[in-house]
């Protein structure tokens, strides 16, 4: 499957879609699986911070560039037990990032580009007792970062209200999380809106 991303001259993502890849099985097979992958790839397009496109690639200020990136999803079948466990750990980590993004960023107007780091403590009932939030530049988009104490405070307040029993992977910690950590990329376009 291919991710199709359109960026404007400010390197803001303005459109995301998918294209059928050349390595996919027959179109009639696995339609539900392909639809789920297309949804995931589109979500990744909107929420992942990628390196900027060089300004030399744009003809003028009204120009945009379309980037087509092949996405490869490796099935767990055929992997060694160790490789399967590593993949499952990565999947759990992505689900936790997605949980924080959906709970704390969805529906909000974001005016900066950066990485939010959440350090938190939660008891066995999923109640967050401490949550420290840091906002930092993204190594890919340092120019778009703005210090935003209001955003930082809102995220910390909302983080303390989370019910982490709903977070994927929390059930693996029956005594709670003495120290949890999640990093979330954020941008003006992360909620699928033009930046």
PDB file of C-alpha atoms in Angstrom:
ATOM      1  CA  UNK A   1       0.000   0.000   0.000  1.00  0.00           C
ATOM      2  CA  UNK A   2       1.256   3.496  -0.760  1.00  0.00           C
ATOM      3  CA  UNK A   3       0.832   6.561   1.431  1.00  0.00           C
ATOM      4  CA  UNK A   4       0.045   9.621  -0.685  1.00  0.00           C
ATOM      5  CA  UNK A   5       0.796  12.884   1.135  1.00  0.00           C
ATOM      6  CA  UNK A   6       0.432  16.408  -0.223  1.00  0.00           C
ATOM      7  CA  UNK A   7       2.415  19.214   1.422  1.00  0.00           C
ATOM      8  CA  UNK A   8       2.258  22.948   0.793  1.00  0.00           C
ATOM      9  CA  UNK A   9       5.204  25.367   0.601  1.00  0.00           C
ATOM     10  CA  UNK A  10       5.152  25.690   4.406  1.00  0.00           C
ATOM     11  CA  UNK A  11       5.620  21.909   4.574  1.00  0.00           C
ATOM     12  CA  UNK A  12       2.206  21.516   6.173  1.00  0.00           C
ATOM     13  CA  UNK A  13       0.335  18.354   5.269  1.00  0.00           C
ATOM     14  CA  UNK A  14      -2.790  19.389   3.337  1.00  0.00           C
ATOM     15  CA  UNK A  15      -4.016  16.018   2.078  1.00  0.00           C
ATOM     16  CA  UNK A  16      -3.535  12.335   2.841  1.00  0.00           C
ATOM     17  CA  UNK A  17      -4.778   9.293   0.986  1.00  0.00           C
ATOM     18  CA  UNK A  18      -3.687   5.801  -0.018  1.00  0.00           C
ATOM     19  CA  UNK A  19      -3.031   3.972  -3.255  1.00  0.00           C
ATOM     20  CA  UNK A  20      -3.097   0.296  -3.924  1.00  0.00           C
ATOM     21  CA  UNK A  21       0.438  -1.079  -3.920  1.00  0.00           C
ATOM     22  CA  UNK A  22       1.809  -3.402  -6.554  1.00  0.00           C
ATOM     23  CA  UNK A  23       2.580  -6.226  -4.107  1.00  0.00           C
ATOM     24  CA  UNK A  24      -0.990  -6.650  -2.851  1.00  0.00           C
ATOM     25  CA  UNK A  25      -2.942  -9.842  -3.550  1.00  0.00           C
ATOM     26  CA  UNK A  26      -5.896  -9.813  -5.944  1.00  0.00           C
ATOM     27  CA  UNK A  27      -8.289  -6.912  -5.389  1.00  0.00           C
ATOM     28  CA  UNK A  28     -11.179  -9.205  -4.455  1.00  0.00           C
ATOM     29  CA  UNK A  29      -9.232 -10.780  -1.608  1.00  0.00           C
ATOM     30  CA  UNK A  30      -8.833  -9.289   1.851  1.00  0.00           C
ATOM     31  CA  UNK A  31     -10.945  -6.170   1.170  1.00  0.00           C
ATOM     32  CA  UNK A  32     -11.676  -5.656   4.869  1.00  0.00           C
ATOM     33  CA  UNK A  33      -7.977  -5.992   5.730  1.00  0.00           C
ATOM     34  CA  UNK A  34      -7.039  -3.552   2.961  1.00  0.00           C
ATOM     35  CA  UNK A  35      -9.646  -1.043   4.170  1.00  0.00           C
ATOM     36  CA  UNK A  36      -8.230  -1.244   7.712  1.00  0.00           C
ATOM     37  CA  UNK A  37      -4.678  -0.792   6.433  1.00  0.00           C
ATOM     38  CA  UNK A  38      -5.760   2.176   4.302  1.00  0.00           C
ATOM     39  CA  UNK A  39      -7.326   3.797   7.373  1.00  0.00           C
ATOM     40  CA  UNK A  40      -4.144   3.191   9.406  1.00  0.00           C
ATOM     41  CA  UNK A  41      -1.872   4.537   6.647  1.00  0.00           C
ATOM     42  CA  UNK A  42      -4.026   7.665   6.296  1.00  0.00           C
ATOM     43  CA  UNK A  43      -3.890   8.168  10.079  1.00  0.00           C
ATOM     44  CA  UNK A  44      -0.102   7.787  10.042  1.00  0.00           C
ATOM     45  CA  UNK A  45       0.109  10.350   7.237  1.00  0.00           C
ATOM     46  CA  UNK A  46      -1.778  12.966   9.277  1.00  0.00           C
ATOM     47  CA  UNK A  47      -0.098  12.270  12.634  1.00  0.00           C
ATOM     48  CA  UNK A  48       3.560  11.473  11.906  1.00  0.00           C
ATOM     49  CA  UNK A  49       6.122  14.240  11.536  1.00  0.00           C
ATOM     50  CA  UNK A  50       8.264  13.617   8.469  1.00  0.00           C
ATOM     51  CA  UNK A  51      11.345  15.558   7.302  1.00  0.00           C
ATOM     52  CA  UNK A  52      10.593  18.689   5.299  1.00  0.00           C
ATOM     53  CA  UNK A  53      10.559  18.858   1.511  1.00  0.00           C
ATOM     54  CA  UNK A  54      13.284  21.174   0.179  1.00  0.00           C
ATOM     55  CA  UNK A  55      12.006  24.604  -0.874  1.00  0.00           C
ATOM     56  CA  UNK A  56      13.779  24.030  -4.205  1.00  0.00           C
ATOM     57  CA  UNK A  57      11.090  21.462  -5.049  1.00  0.00           C
ATOM     58  CA  UNK A  58       8.355  24.121  -5.103  1.00  0.00           C
ATOM     59  CA  UNK A  59       7.787  26.282  -8.198  1.00  0.00           C
ATOM     60  CA  UNK A  60       6.202  29.156  -6.239  1.00  0.00           C
ATOM     61  CA  UNK A  61       4.289  29.973  -3.025  1.00  0.00           C
ATOM     62  CA  UNK A  62       1.088  28.390  -4.369  1.00  0.00           C
ATOM     63  CA  UNK A  63       2.758  25.112  -5.310  1.00  0.00           C
ATOM     64  CA  UNK A  64       2.381  21.815  -3.476  1.00  0.00           C
ATOM     65  CA  UNK A  65       4.228  18.532  -3.666  1.00  0.00           C
ATOM     66  CA  UNK A  66       2.789  15.029  -3.648  1.00  0.00           C
ATOM     67  CA  UNK A  67       4.906  12.395  -1.932  1.00  0.00           C
ATOM     68  CA  UNK A  68       4.157   8.729  -2.560  1.00  0.00           C
ATOM     69  CA  UNK A  69       5.689   6.439   0.055  1.00  0.00           C
ATOM     70  CA  UNK A  70       5.401   2.646  -0.102  1.00  0.00           C
ATOM     71  CA  UNK A  71       4.282   1.191   3.236  1.00  0.00           C
ATOM     72  CA  UNK A  72       5.254  -2.370   4.135  1.00  0.00           C
ATOM     73  CA  UNK A  73       3.425  -4.246   6.886  1.00  0.00           C
ATOM     74  CA  UNK A  74       5.119  -7.474   7.905  1.00  0.00           C
ATOM     75  CA  UNK A  75       2.789 -10.251   9.074  1.00  0.00           C
ATOM     76  CA  UNK A  76       3.768 -11.952  12.326  1.00  0.00           C
ATOM     77  CA  UNK A  77       3.446 -15.363  10.674  1.00  0.00           C
ATOM     78  CA  UNK A  78       6.856 -16.734   9.813  1.00  0.00           C
ATOM     79  CA  UNK A  79       8.750 -14.559  12.294  1.00  0.00           C
ATOM     80  CA  UNK A  80      10.723 -16.108  15.141  1.00  0.00           C
ATOM     81  CA  UNK A  81       9.195 -15.953  18.608  1.00  0.00           C
ATOM     82  CA  UNK A  82      11.638 -13.177  19.545  1.00  0.00           C
ATOM     83  CA  UNK A  83      10.786 -11.161  16.411  1.00  0.00           C
ATOM     84  CA  UNK A  84       7.050 -11.632  17.044  1.00  0.00           C
ATOM     85  CA  UNK A  85       7.451 -10.346  20.606  1.00  0.00           C
ATOM     86  CA  UNK A  86       9.413  -7.324  19.384  1.00  0.00           C
ATOM     87  CA  UNK A  87       6.692  -6.532  16.808  1.00  0.00           C
ATOM     88  CA  UNK A  88       3.955  -6.926  19.444  1.00  0.00           C
ATOM     89  CA  UNK A  89       5.848  -4.529  21.734  1.00  0.00           C
ATOM     90  CA  UNK A  90       6.063  -1.977  18.900  1.00  0.00           C
ATOM     91  CA  UNK A  91       2.350  -2.388  18.162  1.00  0.00           C
ATOM     92  CA  UNK A  92       1.497  -1.870  21.861  1.00  0.00           C
ATOM     93  CA  UNK A  93       3.670   1.257  21.952  1.00  0.00           C
ATOM     94  CA  UNK A  94       1.921   2.658  18.867  1.00  0.00           C
ATOM     95  CA  UNK A  95      -1.481   1.921  20.446  1.00  0.00           C
ATOM     96  CA  UNK A  96      -0.448   3.800  23.595  1.00  0.00           C
ATOM     97  CA  UNK A  97       0.699   6.808  21.540  1.00  0.00           C
ATOM     98  CA  UNK A  98      -2.591   6.688  19.647  1.00  0.00           C
ATOM     99  CA  UNK A  99      -4.536   6.530  22.948  1.00  0.00           C
ATOM    100  CA  UNK A 100      -2.795   9.651  24.275  1.00  0.00           C
ATOM    101  CA  UNK A 101      -3.204  11.453  20.953  1.00  0.00           C
ATOM    102  CA  UNK A 102      -6.922  10.649  20.741  1.00  0.00           C
ATOM    103  CA  UNK A 103      -7.597  11.473  24.396  1.00  0.00           C
ATOM    104  CA  UNK A 104      -5.543  14.664  24.686  1.00  0.00           C
ATOM    105  CA  UNK A 105      -5.188  16.225  21.227  1.00  0.00           C
ATOM    106  CA  UNK A 106      -8.263  15.257  19.177  1.00  0.00           C
ATOM    107  CA  UNK A 107     -10.612  18.152  18.541  1.00  0.00           C
ATOM    108  CA  UNK A 108      -8.149  20.801  19.709  1.00  0.00           C
ATOM    109  CA  UNK A 109      -6.668  23.530  17.555  1.00  0.00           C
ATOM    110  CA  UNK A 110      -2.906  22.993  17.625  1.00  0.00           C
ATOM    111  CA  UNK A 111      -0.759  25.956  16.537  1.00  0.00           C
ATOM    112  CA  UNK A 112       2.719  24.495  16.823  1.00  0.00           C
ATOM    113  CA  UNK A 113       4.807  21.562  15.647  1.00  0.00           C
ATOM    114  CA  UNK A 114       6.634  19.452  18.189  1.00  0.00           C
ATOM    115  CA  UNK A 115       6.816  16.406  20.402  1.00  0.00           C
ATOM    116  CA  UNK A 116       4.909  16.117  23.685  1.00  0.00           C
ATOM    117  CA  UNK A 117       6.520  13.816  26.267  1.00  0.00           C
ATOM    118  CA  UNK A 118       4.318  12.459  29.044  1.00  0.00           C
ATOM    119  CA  UNK A 119       5.892  11.021  32.214  1.00  0.00           C
ATOM    120  CA  UNK A 120       3.185   9.633  34.476  1.00  0.00           C
ATOM    121  CA  UNK A 121       2.411   7.480  37.499  1.00  0.00           C
ATOM    122  CA  UNK A 122      -0.821   5.476  37.658  1.00  0.00           C
ATOM    123  CA  UNK A 123      -2.296   3.138  40.263  1.00  0.00           C
ATOM    124  CA  UNK A 124      -3.825  -0.299  39.616  1.00  0.00           C
ATOM    125  CA  UNK A 125      -7.220   1.312  38.886  1.00  0.00           C
ATOM    126  CA  UNK A 126      -5.698   3.397  36.084  1.00  0.00           C
ATOM    127  CA  UNK A 127      -5.932   6.665  38.020  1.00  0.00           C
ATOM    128  CA  UNK A 128      -3.080   9.011  37.153  1.00  0.00           C
ATOM    129  CA  UNK A 129      -1.567  10.591  40.269  1.00  0.00           C
ATOM    130  CA  UNK A 130       1.285  12.450  38.577  1.00  0.00           C
ATOM    131  CA  UNK A 131       1.772  13.621  35.008  1.00  0.00           C
ATOM    132  CA  UNK A 132       4.634  15.772  33.818  1.00  0.00           C
ATOM    133  CA  UNK A 133       4.449  17.095  30.255  1.00  0.00           C
ATOM    134  CA  UNK A 134       7.349  18.473  28.232  1.00  0.00           C
ATOM    135  CA  UNK A 135       6.952  20.098  24.823  1.00  0.00           C
ATOM    136  CA  UNK A 136      10.040  19.914  22.627  1.00  0.00           C
ATOM    137  CA  UNK A 137      11.133  20.551  19.067  1.00  0.00           C
ATOM    138  CA  UNK A 138      10.866  17.690  16.630  1.00  0.00           C
ATOM    139  CA  UNK A 139      14.200  16.772  15.046  1.00  0.00           C
ATOM    140  CA  UNK A 140      12.329  16.862  11.708  1.00  0.00           C
ATOM    141  CA  UNK A 141      10.481  20.159  12.186  1.00  0.00           C
ATOM    142  CA  UNK A 142      12.431  22.406  14.575  1.00  0.00           C
ATOM    143  CA  UNK A 143      11.371  25.618  12.767  1.00  0.00           C
ATOM    144  CA  UNK A 144       7.677  25.059  13.520  1.00  0.00           C
ATOM    145  CA  UNK A 145       8.064  24.769  17.299  1.00  0.00           C
ATOM    146  CA  UNK A 146       6.644  27.441  19.598  1.00  0.00           C
ATOM    147  CA  UNK A 147       6.813  27.316  23.381  1.00  0.00           C
ATOM    148  CA  UNK A 148       3.191  27.072  24.509  1.00  0.00           C
ATOM    149  CA  UNK A 149       2.695  27.027  28.274  1.00  0.00           C
ATOM    150  CA  UNK A 150      -1.111  27.007  27.890  1.00  0.00           C
ATOM    151  CA  UNK A 151      -0.952  23.831  25.783  1.00  0.00           C
ATOM    152  CA  UNK A 152       1.509  22.258  28.204  1.00  0.00           C
ATOM    153  CA  UNK A 153      -0.736  23.051  31.190  1.00  0.00           C
ATOM    154  CA  UNK A 154      -3.886  21.800  29.417  1.00  0.00           C
ATOM    155  CA  UNK A 155      -2.171  18.536  28.491  1.00  0.00           C
ATOM    156  CA  UNK A 156      -0.906  18.010  32.064  1.00  0.00           C
ATOM    157  CA  UNK A 157      -4.366  18.688  33.513  1.00  0.00           C
ATOM    158  CA  UNK A 158      -6.091  16.373  31.033  1.00  0.00           C
ATOM    159  CA  UNK A 159      -3.431  13.701  31.510  1.00  0.00           C
ATOM    160  CA  UNK A 160      -4.233  13.553  35.242  1.00  0.00           C
ATOM    161  CA  UNK A 161      -7.894  12.907  34.350  1.00  0.00           C
ATOM    162  CA  UNK A 162      -7.168   9.938  32.087  1.00  0.00           C
ATOM    163  CA  UNK A 163      -8.490   6.484  32.897  1.00  0.00           C
ATOM    164  CA  UNK A 164      -5.514   4.396  31.888  1.00  0.00           C
ATOM    165  CA  UNK A 165      -7.506   1.173  32.206  1.00  0.00           C
ATOM    166  CA  UNK A 166      -8.641   2.102  28.682  1.00  0.00           C
ATOM    167  CA  UNK A 167      -5.050   2.401  27.432  1.00  0.00           C
ATOM    168  CA  UNK A 168      -3.820  -0.586  25.395  1.00  0.00           C
ATOM    169  CA  UNK A 169      -1.234  -2.555  27.353  1.00  0.00           C
ATOM    170  CA  UNK A 170      -2.272  -1.215  30.776  1.00  0.00           C
ATOM    171  CA  UNK A 171      -3.764  -4.602  31.723  1.00  0.00           C
ATOM    172  CA  UNK A 172      -0.199  -5.962  31.607  1.00  0.00           C
ATOM    173  CA  UNK A 173       0.516  -3.909  34.750  1.00  0.00           C
ATOM    174  CA  UNK A 174      -1.898  -5.242  37.433  1.00  0.00           C
ATOM    175  CA  UNK A 175      -0.163  -3.168  40.142  1.00  0.00           C
ATOM    176  CA  UNK A 176      -0.252   0.028  38.098  1.00  0.00           C
ATOM    177  CA  UNK A 177       2.498   1.928  36.339  1.00  0.00           C
ATOM    178  CA  UNK A 178       5.141   3.280  38.716  1.00  0.00           C
ATOM    179  CA  UNK A 179       6.604   5.178  35.772  1.00  0.00           C
ATOM    180  CA  UNK A 180       4.938   5.418  32.378  1.00  0.00           C
ATOM    181  CA  UNK A 181       6.256   7.283  29.372  1.00  0.00           C
ATOM    182  CA  UNK A 182       4.674   8.197  26.031  1.00  0.00           C
ATOM    183  CA  UNK A 183       5.813  10.612  23.280  1.00  0.00           C
ATOM    184  CA  UNK A 184       3.299  12.118  20.844  1.00  0.00           C
ATOM    185  CA  UNK A 185       4.110  14.139  17.713  1.00  0.00           C
ATOM    186  CA  UNK A 186       1.783  17.117  17.311  1.00  0.00           C
ATOM    187  CA  UNK A 187       1.092  19.577  14.504  1.00  0.00           C
ATOM    188  CA  UNK A 188      -1.623  21.914  13.202  1.00  0.00           C
ATOM    189  CA  UNK A 189      -2.710  19.212  10.728  1.00  0.00           C
ATOM    190  CA  UNK A 190      -2.636  16.234  13.120  1.00  0.00           C
ATOM    191  CA  UNK A 191      -6.423  16.093  13.401  1.00  0.00           C
ATOM    192  CA  UNK A 192      -6.807  15.828   9.641  1.00  0.00           C
ATOM    193  CA  UNK A 193      -7.240  19.534   9.041  1.00  0.00           C
ATOM    194  CA  UNK A 194      -5.264  21.851   6.836  1.00  0.00           C
ATOM    195  CA  UNK A 195      -2.302  23.392   8.694  1.00  0.00           C
TER     196      UNK A 195
END
